[in-house]
Coordinates of C-alpha atoms in Angstrom, one line a residue:
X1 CA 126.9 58.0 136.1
X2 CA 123.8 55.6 136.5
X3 CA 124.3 52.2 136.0
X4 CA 121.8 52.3 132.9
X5 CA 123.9 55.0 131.3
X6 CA 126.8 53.1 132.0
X7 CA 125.9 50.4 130.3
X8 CA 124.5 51.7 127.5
X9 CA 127.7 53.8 126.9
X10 CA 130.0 51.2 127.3
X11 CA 127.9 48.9 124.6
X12 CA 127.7 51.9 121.9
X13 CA 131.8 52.6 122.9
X14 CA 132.2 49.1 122.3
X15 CA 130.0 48.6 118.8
X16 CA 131.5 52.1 117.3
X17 CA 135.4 51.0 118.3
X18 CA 134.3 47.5 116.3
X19 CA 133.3 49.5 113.1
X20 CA 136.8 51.4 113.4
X21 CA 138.6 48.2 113.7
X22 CA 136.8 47.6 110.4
X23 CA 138.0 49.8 108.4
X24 CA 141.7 49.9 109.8
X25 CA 144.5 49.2 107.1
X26 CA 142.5 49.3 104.1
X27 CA 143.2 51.6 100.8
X28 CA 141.3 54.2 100.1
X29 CA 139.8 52.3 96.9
X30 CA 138.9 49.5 99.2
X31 CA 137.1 51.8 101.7
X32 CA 135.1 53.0 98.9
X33 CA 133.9 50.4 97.1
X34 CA 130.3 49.0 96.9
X35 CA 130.0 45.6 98.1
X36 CA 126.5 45.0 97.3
X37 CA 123.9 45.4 94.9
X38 CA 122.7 48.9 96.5
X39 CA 126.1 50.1 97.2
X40 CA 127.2 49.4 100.6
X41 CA 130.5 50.5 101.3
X42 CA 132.6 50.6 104.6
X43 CA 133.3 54.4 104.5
X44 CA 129.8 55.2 103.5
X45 CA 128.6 53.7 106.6
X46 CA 131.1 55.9 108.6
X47 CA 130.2 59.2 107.3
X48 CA 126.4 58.1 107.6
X49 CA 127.2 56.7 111.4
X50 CA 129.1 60.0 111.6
X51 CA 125.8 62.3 111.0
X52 CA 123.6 59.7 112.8
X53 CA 125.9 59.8 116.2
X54 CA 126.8 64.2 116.2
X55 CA 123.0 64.8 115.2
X56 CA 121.1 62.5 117.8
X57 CA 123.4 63.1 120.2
X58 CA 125.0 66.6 119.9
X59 CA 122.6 68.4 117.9
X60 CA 119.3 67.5 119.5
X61 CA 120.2 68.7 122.7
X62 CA 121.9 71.5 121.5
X63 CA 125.9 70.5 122.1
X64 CA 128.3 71.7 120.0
X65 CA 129.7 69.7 117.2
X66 CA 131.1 70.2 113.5
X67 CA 128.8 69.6 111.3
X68 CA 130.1 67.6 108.4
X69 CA 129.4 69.5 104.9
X70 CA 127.3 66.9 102.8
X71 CA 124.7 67.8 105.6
X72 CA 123.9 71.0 104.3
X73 CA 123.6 69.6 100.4
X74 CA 120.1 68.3 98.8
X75 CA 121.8 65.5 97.6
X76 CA 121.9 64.2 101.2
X77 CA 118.2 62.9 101.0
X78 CA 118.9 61.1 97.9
X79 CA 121.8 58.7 100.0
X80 CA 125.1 61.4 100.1
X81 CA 125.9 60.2 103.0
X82 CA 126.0 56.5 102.2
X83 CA 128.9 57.2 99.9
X84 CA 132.7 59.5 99.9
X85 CA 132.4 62.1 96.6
X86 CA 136.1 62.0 94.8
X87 CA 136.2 64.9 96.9
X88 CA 136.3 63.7 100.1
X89 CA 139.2 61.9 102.0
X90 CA 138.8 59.1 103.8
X91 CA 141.3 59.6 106.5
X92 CA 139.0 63.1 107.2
X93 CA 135.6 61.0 106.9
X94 CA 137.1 58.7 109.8
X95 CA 138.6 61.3 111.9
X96 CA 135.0 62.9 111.5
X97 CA 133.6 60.3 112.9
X98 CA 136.2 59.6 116.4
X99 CA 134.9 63.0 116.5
X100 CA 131.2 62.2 116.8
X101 CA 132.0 59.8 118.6
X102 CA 133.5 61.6 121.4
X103 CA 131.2 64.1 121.1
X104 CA 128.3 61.6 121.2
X105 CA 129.8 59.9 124.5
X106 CA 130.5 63.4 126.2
X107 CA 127.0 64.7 126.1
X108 CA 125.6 61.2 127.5
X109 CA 128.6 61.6 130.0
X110 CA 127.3 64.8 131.1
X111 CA 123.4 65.0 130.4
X112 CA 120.4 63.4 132.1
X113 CA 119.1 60.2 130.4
X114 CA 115.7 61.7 130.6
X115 CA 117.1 65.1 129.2
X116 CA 114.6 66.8 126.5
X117 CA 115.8 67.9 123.2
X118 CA 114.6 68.2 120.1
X119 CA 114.5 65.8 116.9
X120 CA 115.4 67.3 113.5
X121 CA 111.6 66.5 112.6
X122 CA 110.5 69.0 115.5
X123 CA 109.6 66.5 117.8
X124 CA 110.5 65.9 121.5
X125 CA 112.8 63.1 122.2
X126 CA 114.9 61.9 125.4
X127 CA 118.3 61.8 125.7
X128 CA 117.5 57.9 126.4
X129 CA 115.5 57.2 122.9
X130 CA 118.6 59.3 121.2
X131 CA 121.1 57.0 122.9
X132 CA 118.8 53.6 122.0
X133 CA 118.6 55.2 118.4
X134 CA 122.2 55.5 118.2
X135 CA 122.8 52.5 119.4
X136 CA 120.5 50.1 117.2
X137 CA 121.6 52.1 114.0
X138 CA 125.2 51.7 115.0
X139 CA 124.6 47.9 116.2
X140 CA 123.2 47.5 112.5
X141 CA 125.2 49.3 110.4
X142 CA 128.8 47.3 111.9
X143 CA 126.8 43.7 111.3
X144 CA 126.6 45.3 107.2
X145 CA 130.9 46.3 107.9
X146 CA 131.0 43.1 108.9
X147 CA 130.1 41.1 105.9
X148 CA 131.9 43.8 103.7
X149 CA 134.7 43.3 105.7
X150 CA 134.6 39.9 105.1
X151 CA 134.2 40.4 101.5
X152 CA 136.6 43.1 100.8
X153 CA 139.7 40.9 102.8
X154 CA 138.4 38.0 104.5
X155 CA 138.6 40.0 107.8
X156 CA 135.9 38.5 110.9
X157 CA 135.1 39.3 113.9
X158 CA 134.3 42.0 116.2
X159 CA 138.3 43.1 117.4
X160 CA 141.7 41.8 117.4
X161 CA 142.0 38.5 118.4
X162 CA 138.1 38.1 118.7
X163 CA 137.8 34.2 119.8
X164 CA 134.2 33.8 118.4
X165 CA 135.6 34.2 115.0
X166 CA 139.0 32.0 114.4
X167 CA 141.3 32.5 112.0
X168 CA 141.6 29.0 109.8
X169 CA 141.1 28.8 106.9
X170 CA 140.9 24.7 108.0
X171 CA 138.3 25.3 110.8
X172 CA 136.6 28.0 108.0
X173 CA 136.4 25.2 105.3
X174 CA 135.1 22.5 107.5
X175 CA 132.5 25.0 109.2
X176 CA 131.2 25.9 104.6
X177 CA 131.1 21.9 104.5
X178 CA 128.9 21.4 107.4
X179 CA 126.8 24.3 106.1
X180 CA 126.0 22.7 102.5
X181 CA 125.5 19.6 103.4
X182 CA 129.2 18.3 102.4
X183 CA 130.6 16.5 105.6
X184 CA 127.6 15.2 108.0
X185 CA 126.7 16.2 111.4
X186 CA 128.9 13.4 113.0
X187 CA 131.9 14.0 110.7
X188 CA 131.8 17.6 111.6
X189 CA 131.5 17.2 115.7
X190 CA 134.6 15.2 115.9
X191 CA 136.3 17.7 113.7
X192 CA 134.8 20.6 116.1
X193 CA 135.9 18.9 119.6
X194 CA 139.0 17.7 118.1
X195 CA 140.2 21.2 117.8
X196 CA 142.4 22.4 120.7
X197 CA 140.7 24.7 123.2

């Protein structure tokens, strides 16, 4: 494997185990529901992620993959896959997309970067672009699970134990104070350094 594919598997691997972490230990209610004004919801973004990952890099070059049912339903351009039906399980929709996943990574494992294949608009596209495609919608879409995250449980950060996103609810208060304007800048450095490393 080049060094170039290598790295830009490794930094997809990393962003799609992130959104898994995401949704890890929540009910299926909490998976569902929409955070925002539009309706962003954490398993939403995995079934979209799901047909963004198998289609760009399975289906455009022609691998195998299953092709997840709200694919072949009109509704889909009108946002389907931005949301679970009453019908569909969550658990499935997540499995679904480890799936991709692995499919995704096993067709950059085995294929050319500069491979040809073909975009569902009928265009010709690299296996490169696909992979940069992939990756920007995936690097996006996880920053959005990240503030729902946040929202639905008060879960941060990027993993377990992610050290650029602590834990305190102290640190967490002081940090909101520094941000409106409620302690000043020299009241909230000597709280910062004070901390222990």
């Amino acid at each position: 494997m080049t060094p170039e594919k290598a790295q830009l598997l490794k930094q997809l691997t990393d962003v799609q185990q992130s959104l898994l972490w995401k949704v890890e230990g929540l009910s299926d209610d909490q998976l569902r529901r929409p955070m925002t004004p539009t309706g962003t919801n954490l398993i939403g973004i995995v079934k979209h992620l799901t047909s963004i990952t198998g289609g760009y890099l399975c289906a455009a070059f022609g691998r195998d993959r299953v092709v997840p049912p709200h694919e072949h339903d009109e509704e889909l351009f009108f946002g389907l896959d931005m949301w679970a039906t009453p019908e569909e399980s969550t658990d499935e929709l997540v499995a679904a997309y480890r799936q991709a996943c692995a499919d995704g990574a096993r067709a950059v494992e085995e294929l050319d970067l500069d491979t040809v294949g073909t975009h569902h608009t009928g265009s010709a596209v690299t296996l490169r672009e696909m992979l940069l495609t992939v990756l920007l919608d995936t690097t996006r879409h996880a920053g959005h699970a990240d503030v729902v995250r946040e929202l639905t449980d008060g879960r941060v950060g990027s993993r377990p134990n992610d050290p650029m996103s602590p834990d305190d609810p102290e640190y967490l208060r002081m940090f909101r104070a520094r941000i409106t304007g409620e302690i000043d800048r020299e009241t909230w450095m000597a709280y910062a350094k004070s901390r222990p490393n």
